[in-house]
PDB file of C-alpha atoms in Angstrom:
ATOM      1  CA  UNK A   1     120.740 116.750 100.284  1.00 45.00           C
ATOM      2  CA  UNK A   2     121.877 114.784 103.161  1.00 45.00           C
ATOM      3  CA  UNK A   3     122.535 110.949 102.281  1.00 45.00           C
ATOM      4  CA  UNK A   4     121.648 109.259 105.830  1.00 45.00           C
ATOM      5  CA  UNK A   5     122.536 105.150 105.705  1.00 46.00           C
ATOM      6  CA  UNK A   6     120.203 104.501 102.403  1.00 48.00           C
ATOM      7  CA  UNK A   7     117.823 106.793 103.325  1.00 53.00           C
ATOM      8  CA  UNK A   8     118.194 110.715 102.021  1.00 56.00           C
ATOM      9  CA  UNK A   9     117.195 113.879 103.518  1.00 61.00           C
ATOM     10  CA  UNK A  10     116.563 117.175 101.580  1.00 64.00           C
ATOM     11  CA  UNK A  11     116.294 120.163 103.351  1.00 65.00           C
ATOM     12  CA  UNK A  12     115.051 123.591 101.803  1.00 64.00           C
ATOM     13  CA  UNK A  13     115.792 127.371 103.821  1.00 63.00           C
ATOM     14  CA  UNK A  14     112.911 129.617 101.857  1.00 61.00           C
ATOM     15  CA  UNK A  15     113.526 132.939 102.745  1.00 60.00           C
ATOM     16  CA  UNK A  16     110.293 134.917 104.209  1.00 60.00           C
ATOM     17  CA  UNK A  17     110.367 137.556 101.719  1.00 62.00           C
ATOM     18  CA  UNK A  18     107.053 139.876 100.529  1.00 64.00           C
ATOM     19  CA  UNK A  19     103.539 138.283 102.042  1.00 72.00           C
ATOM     20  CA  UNK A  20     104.364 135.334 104.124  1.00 78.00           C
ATOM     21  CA  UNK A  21     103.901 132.003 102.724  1.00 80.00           C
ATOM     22  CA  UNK A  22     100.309 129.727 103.722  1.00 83.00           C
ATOM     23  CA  UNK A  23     101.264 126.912 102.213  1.00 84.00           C
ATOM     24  CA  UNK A  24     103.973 125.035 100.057  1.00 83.00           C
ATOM     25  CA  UNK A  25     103.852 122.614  97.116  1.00 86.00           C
ATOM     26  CA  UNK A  26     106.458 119.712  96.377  1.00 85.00           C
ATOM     27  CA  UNK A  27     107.129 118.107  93.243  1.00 85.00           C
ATOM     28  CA  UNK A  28     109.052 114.860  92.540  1.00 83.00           C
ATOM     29  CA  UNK A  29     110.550 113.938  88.933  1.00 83.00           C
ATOM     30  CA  UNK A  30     112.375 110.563  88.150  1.00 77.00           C
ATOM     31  CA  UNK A  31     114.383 112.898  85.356  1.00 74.00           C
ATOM     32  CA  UNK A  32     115.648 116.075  84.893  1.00 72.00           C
ATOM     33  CA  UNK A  33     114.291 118.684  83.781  1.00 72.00           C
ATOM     34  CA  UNK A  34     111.035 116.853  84.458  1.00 73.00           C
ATOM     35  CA  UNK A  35     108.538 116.146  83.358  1.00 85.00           C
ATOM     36  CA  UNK A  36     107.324 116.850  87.060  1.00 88.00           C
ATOM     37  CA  UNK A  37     104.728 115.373  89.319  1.00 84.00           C
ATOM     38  CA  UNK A  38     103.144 117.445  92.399  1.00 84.00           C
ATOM     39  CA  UNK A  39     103.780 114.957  95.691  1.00 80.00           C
ATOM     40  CA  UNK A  40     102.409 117.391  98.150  1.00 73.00           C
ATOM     41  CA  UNK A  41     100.084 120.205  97.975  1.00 71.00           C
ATOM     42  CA  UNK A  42      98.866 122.004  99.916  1.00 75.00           C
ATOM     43  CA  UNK A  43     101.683 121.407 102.255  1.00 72.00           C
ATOM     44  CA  UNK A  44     100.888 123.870 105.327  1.00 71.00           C
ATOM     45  CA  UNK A  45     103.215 126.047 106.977  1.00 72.00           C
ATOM     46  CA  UNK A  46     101.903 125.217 110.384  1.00 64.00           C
ATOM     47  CA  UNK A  47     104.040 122.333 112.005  1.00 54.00           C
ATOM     48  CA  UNK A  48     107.653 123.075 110.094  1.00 57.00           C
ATOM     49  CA  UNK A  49     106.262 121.893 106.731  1.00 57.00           C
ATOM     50  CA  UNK A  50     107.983 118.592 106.898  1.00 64.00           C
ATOM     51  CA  UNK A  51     106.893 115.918 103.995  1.00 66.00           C
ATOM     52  CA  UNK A  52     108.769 112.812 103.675  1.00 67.00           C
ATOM     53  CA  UNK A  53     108.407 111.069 100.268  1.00 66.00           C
ATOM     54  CA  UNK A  54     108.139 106.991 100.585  1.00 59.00           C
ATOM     55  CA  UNK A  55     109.679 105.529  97.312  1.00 56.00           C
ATOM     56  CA  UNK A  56     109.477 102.020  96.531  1.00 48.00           C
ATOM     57  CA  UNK A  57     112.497 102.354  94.210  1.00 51.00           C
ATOM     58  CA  UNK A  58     116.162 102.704  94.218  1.00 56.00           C
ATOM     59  CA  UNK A  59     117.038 105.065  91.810  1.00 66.00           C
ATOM     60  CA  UNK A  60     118.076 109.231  91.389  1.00 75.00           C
ATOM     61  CA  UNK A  61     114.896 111.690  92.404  1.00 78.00           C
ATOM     62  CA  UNK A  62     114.663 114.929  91.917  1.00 83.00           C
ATOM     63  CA  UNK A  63     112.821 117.481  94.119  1.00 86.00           C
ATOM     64  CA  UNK A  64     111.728 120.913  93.907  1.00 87.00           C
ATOM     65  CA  UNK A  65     109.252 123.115  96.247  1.00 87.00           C
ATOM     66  CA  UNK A  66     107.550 126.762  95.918  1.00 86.00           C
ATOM     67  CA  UNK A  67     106.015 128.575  98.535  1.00 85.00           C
ATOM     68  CA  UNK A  68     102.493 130.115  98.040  1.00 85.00           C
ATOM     69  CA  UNK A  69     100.069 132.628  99.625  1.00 86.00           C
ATOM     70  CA  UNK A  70      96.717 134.639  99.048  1.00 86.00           C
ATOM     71  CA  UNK A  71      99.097 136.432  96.292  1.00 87.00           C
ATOM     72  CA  UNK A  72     100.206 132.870  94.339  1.00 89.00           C
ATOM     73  CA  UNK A  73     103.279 131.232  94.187  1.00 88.00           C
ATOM     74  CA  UNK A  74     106.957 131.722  94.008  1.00 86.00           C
ATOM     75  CA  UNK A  75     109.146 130.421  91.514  1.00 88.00           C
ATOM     76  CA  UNK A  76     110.130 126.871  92.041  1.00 88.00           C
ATOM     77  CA  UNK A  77     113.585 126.376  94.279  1.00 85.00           C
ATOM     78  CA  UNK A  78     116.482 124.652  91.847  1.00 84.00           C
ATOM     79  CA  UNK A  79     116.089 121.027  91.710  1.00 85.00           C
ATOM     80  CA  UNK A  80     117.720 118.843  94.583  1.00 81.00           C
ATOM     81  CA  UNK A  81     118.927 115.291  93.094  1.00 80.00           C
ATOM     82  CA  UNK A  82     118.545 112.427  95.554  1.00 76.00           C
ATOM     83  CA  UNK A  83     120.438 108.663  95.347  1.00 69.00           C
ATOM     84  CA  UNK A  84     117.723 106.522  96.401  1.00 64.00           C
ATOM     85  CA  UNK A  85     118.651 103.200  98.416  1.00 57.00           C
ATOM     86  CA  UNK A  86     116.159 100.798  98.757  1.00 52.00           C
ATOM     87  CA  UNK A  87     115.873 100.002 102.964  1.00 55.00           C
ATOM     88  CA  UNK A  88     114.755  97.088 104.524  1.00 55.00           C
ATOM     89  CA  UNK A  89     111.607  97.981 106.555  1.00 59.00           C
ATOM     90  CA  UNK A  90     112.249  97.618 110.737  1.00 62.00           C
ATOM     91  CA  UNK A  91     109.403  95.359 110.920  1.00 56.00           C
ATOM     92  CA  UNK A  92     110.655  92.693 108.493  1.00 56.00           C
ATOM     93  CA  UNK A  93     114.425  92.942 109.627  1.00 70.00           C
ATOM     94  CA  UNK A  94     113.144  91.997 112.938  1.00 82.00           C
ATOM     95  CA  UNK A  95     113.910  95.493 114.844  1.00 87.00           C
ATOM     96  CA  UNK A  96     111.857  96.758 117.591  1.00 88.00           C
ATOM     97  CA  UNK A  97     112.702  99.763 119.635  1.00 91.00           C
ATOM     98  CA  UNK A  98     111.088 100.386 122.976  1.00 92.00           C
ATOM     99  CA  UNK A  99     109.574 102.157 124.406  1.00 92.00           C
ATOM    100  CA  UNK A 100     108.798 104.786 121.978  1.00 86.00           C
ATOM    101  CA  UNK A 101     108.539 107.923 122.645  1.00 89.00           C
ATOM    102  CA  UNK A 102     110.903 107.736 125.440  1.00 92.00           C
ATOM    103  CA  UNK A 103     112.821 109.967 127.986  1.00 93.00           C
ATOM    104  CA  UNK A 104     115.864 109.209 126.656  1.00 93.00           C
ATOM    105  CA  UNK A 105     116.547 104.698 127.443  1.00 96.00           C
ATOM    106  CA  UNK A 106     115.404 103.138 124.192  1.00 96.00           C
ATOM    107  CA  UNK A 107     115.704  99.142 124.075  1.00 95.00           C
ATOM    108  CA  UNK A 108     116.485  97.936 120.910  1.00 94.00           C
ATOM    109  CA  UNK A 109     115.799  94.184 119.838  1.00 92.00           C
ATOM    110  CA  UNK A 110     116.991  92.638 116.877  1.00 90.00           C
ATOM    111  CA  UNK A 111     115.396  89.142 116.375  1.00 88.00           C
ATOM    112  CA  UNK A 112     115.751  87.532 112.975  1.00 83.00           C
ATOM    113  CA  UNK A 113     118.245  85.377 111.443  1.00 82.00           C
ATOM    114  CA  UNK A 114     121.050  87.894 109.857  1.00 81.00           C
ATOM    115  CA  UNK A 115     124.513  87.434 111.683  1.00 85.00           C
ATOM    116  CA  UNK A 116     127.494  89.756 111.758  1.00 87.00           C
ATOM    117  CA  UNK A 117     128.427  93.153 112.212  1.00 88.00           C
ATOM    118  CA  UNK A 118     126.283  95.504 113.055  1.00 89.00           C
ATOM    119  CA  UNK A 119     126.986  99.380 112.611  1.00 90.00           C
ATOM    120  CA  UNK A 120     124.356 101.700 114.524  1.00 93.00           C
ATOM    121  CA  UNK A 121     124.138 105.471 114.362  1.00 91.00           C
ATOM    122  CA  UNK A 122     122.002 107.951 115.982  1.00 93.00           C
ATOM    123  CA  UNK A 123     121.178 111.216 113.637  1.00 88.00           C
ATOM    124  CA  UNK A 124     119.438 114.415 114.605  1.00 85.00           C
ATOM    125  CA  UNK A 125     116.566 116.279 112.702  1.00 77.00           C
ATOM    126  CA  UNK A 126     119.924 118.078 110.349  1.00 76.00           C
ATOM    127  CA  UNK A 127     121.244 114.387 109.626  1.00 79.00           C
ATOM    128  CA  UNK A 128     124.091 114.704 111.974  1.00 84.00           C
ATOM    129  CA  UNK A 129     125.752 111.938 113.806  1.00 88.00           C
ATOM    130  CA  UNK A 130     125.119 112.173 117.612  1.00 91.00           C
ATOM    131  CA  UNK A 131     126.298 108.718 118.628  1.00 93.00           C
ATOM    132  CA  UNK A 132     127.548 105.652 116.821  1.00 93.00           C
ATOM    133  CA  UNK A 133     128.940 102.100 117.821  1.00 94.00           C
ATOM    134  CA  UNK A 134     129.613  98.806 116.116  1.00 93.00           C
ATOM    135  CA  UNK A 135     127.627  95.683 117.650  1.00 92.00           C
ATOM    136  CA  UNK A 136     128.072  92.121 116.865  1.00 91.00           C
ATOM    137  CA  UNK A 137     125.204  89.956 115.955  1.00 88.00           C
ATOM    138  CA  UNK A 138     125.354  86.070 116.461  1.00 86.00           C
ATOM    139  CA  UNK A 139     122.206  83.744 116.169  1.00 82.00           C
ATOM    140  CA  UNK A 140     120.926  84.706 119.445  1.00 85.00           C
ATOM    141  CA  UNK A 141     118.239  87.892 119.520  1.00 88.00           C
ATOM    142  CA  UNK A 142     120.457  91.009 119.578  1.00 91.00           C
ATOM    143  CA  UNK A 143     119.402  93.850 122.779  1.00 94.00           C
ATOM    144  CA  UNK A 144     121.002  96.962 123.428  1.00 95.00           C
ATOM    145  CA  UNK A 145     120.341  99.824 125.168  1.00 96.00           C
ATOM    146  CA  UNK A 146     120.407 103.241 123.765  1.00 96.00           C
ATOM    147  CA  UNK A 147     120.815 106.164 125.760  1.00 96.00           C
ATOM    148  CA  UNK A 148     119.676 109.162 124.433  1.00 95.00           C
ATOM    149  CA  UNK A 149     119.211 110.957 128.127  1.00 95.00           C
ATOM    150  CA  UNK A 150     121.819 113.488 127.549  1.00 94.00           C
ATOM    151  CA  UNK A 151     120.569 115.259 124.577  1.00 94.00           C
ATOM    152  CA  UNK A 152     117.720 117.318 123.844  1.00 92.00           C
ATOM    153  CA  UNK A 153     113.834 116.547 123.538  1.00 91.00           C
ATOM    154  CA  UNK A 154     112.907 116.005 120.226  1.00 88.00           C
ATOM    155  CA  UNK A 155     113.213 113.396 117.112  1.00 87.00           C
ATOM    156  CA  UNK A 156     116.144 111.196 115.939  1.00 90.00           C
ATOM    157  CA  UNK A 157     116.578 109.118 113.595  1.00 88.00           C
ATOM    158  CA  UNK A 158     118.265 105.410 114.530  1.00 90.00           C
ATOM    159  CA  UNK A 159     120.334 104.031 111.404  1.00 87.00           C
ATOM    160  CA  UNK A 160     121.187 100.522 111.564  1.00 87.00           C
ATOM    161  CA  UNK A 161     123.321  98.344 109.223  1.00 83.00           C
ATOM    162  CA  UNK A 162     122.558  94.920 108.743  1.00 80.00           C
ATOM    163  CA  UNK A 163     124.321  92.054 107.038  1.00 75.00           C
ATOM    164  CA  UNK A 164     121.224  92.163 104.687  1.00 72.00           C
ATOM    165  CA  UNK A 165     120.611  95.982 104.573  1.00 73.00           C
ATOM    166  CA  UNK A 166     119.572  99.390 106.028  1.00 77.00           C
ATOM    167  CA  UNK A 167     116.995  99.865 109.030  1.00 82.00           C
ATOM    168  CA  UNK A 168     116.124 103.749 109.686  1.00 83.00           C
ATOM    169  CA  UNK A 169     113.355 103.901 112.996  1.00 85.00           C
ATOM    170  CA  UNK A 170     112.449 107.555 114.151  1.00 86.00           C
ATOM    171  CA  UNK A 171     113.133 107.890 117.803  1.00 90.00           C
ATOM    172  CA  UNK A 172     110.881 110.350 119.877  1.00 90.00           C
ATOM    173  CA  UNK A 173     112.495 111.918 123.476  1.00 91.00           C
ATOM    174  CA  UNK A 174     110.235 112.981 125.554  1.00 90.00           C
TER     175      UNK A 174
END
């Protein structure tokens, strides 16, 4: 697991062993061990078999995932235990990024009433930290430019910490 400014990431290498897998299954429990509840299924394979979980919640998740074919299903990975932070959603913290999907120059607007420091980070796909910086917000609408031009096409995730919470927007370079 990959804790990523109040949002978590967990990440899951299946080795590609016997028949190759068509699909995978995800379950989500709010204890451990269980009981368990299936969150995704049938997950495909096609298209990295990415499945992010929205919780409403702060609290501790736990996550486990099993790969299945014509055949059946593997045995269920061990658990991964997530710390769940409550975000603020972009849209009510007043942040708009633009234009998105982009070649690399996002514009970032923050426009609402929080005041104070502002921490932004820019993540890749493994939760690393590309690019940070510290930004000042007064009363006035906040705008920024973020360059992502020297990196790689693909997606990113934009952290930003307000005075009143977390804002995580997926960035898409073209």
């Amino acid at each position: 697991t990959a804790a990523q400014g109040g949002n978590n990431e967990v990440l899951w290498t299946i080795p590609n062993t016997g028949a190759p897998a068509t699909y995978y299954e995800v379950q989500r429990s709010y204890q451990t061990p269980g009981p368990w509840t299936t969150i995704a299924t049938p997950l495909p394979v096609s298209g990295g078999a990415i499945y992010e979980d929205y919780v409403a919640l702060s609290g501790r998740y736990y996550y486990r995932v099993r790969s299945c074919n014509a055949n059946g299903c593997s045995d269920w990975t061990a658990e991964a235990s997530v710390l769940q932070n409550r975000t603020v959603s972009a849209q009510l913290a007043g942040v708009t990024v633009s234009p998105n999907p982009s070649t690399g120059i996002f514009q970032l607007a923050v426009e609402n009433t929080q005041r104070g420091t502002v921490a932004l980070r820019v993540t890749d796909a493994l939760g690393r930290t590309i690019q940070s910086e510290t930004l000042n917000k007064t009363a006035a609408a906040l705008a920024h430019t973020v360059d992502l031009s020297r990196l790689a096409p693909g997606v990113y995730n934009l952290h930003l910490a307000l005075p009143d919470g977390t804002v995580v927007t997926r960035l898409l370079k073209q």
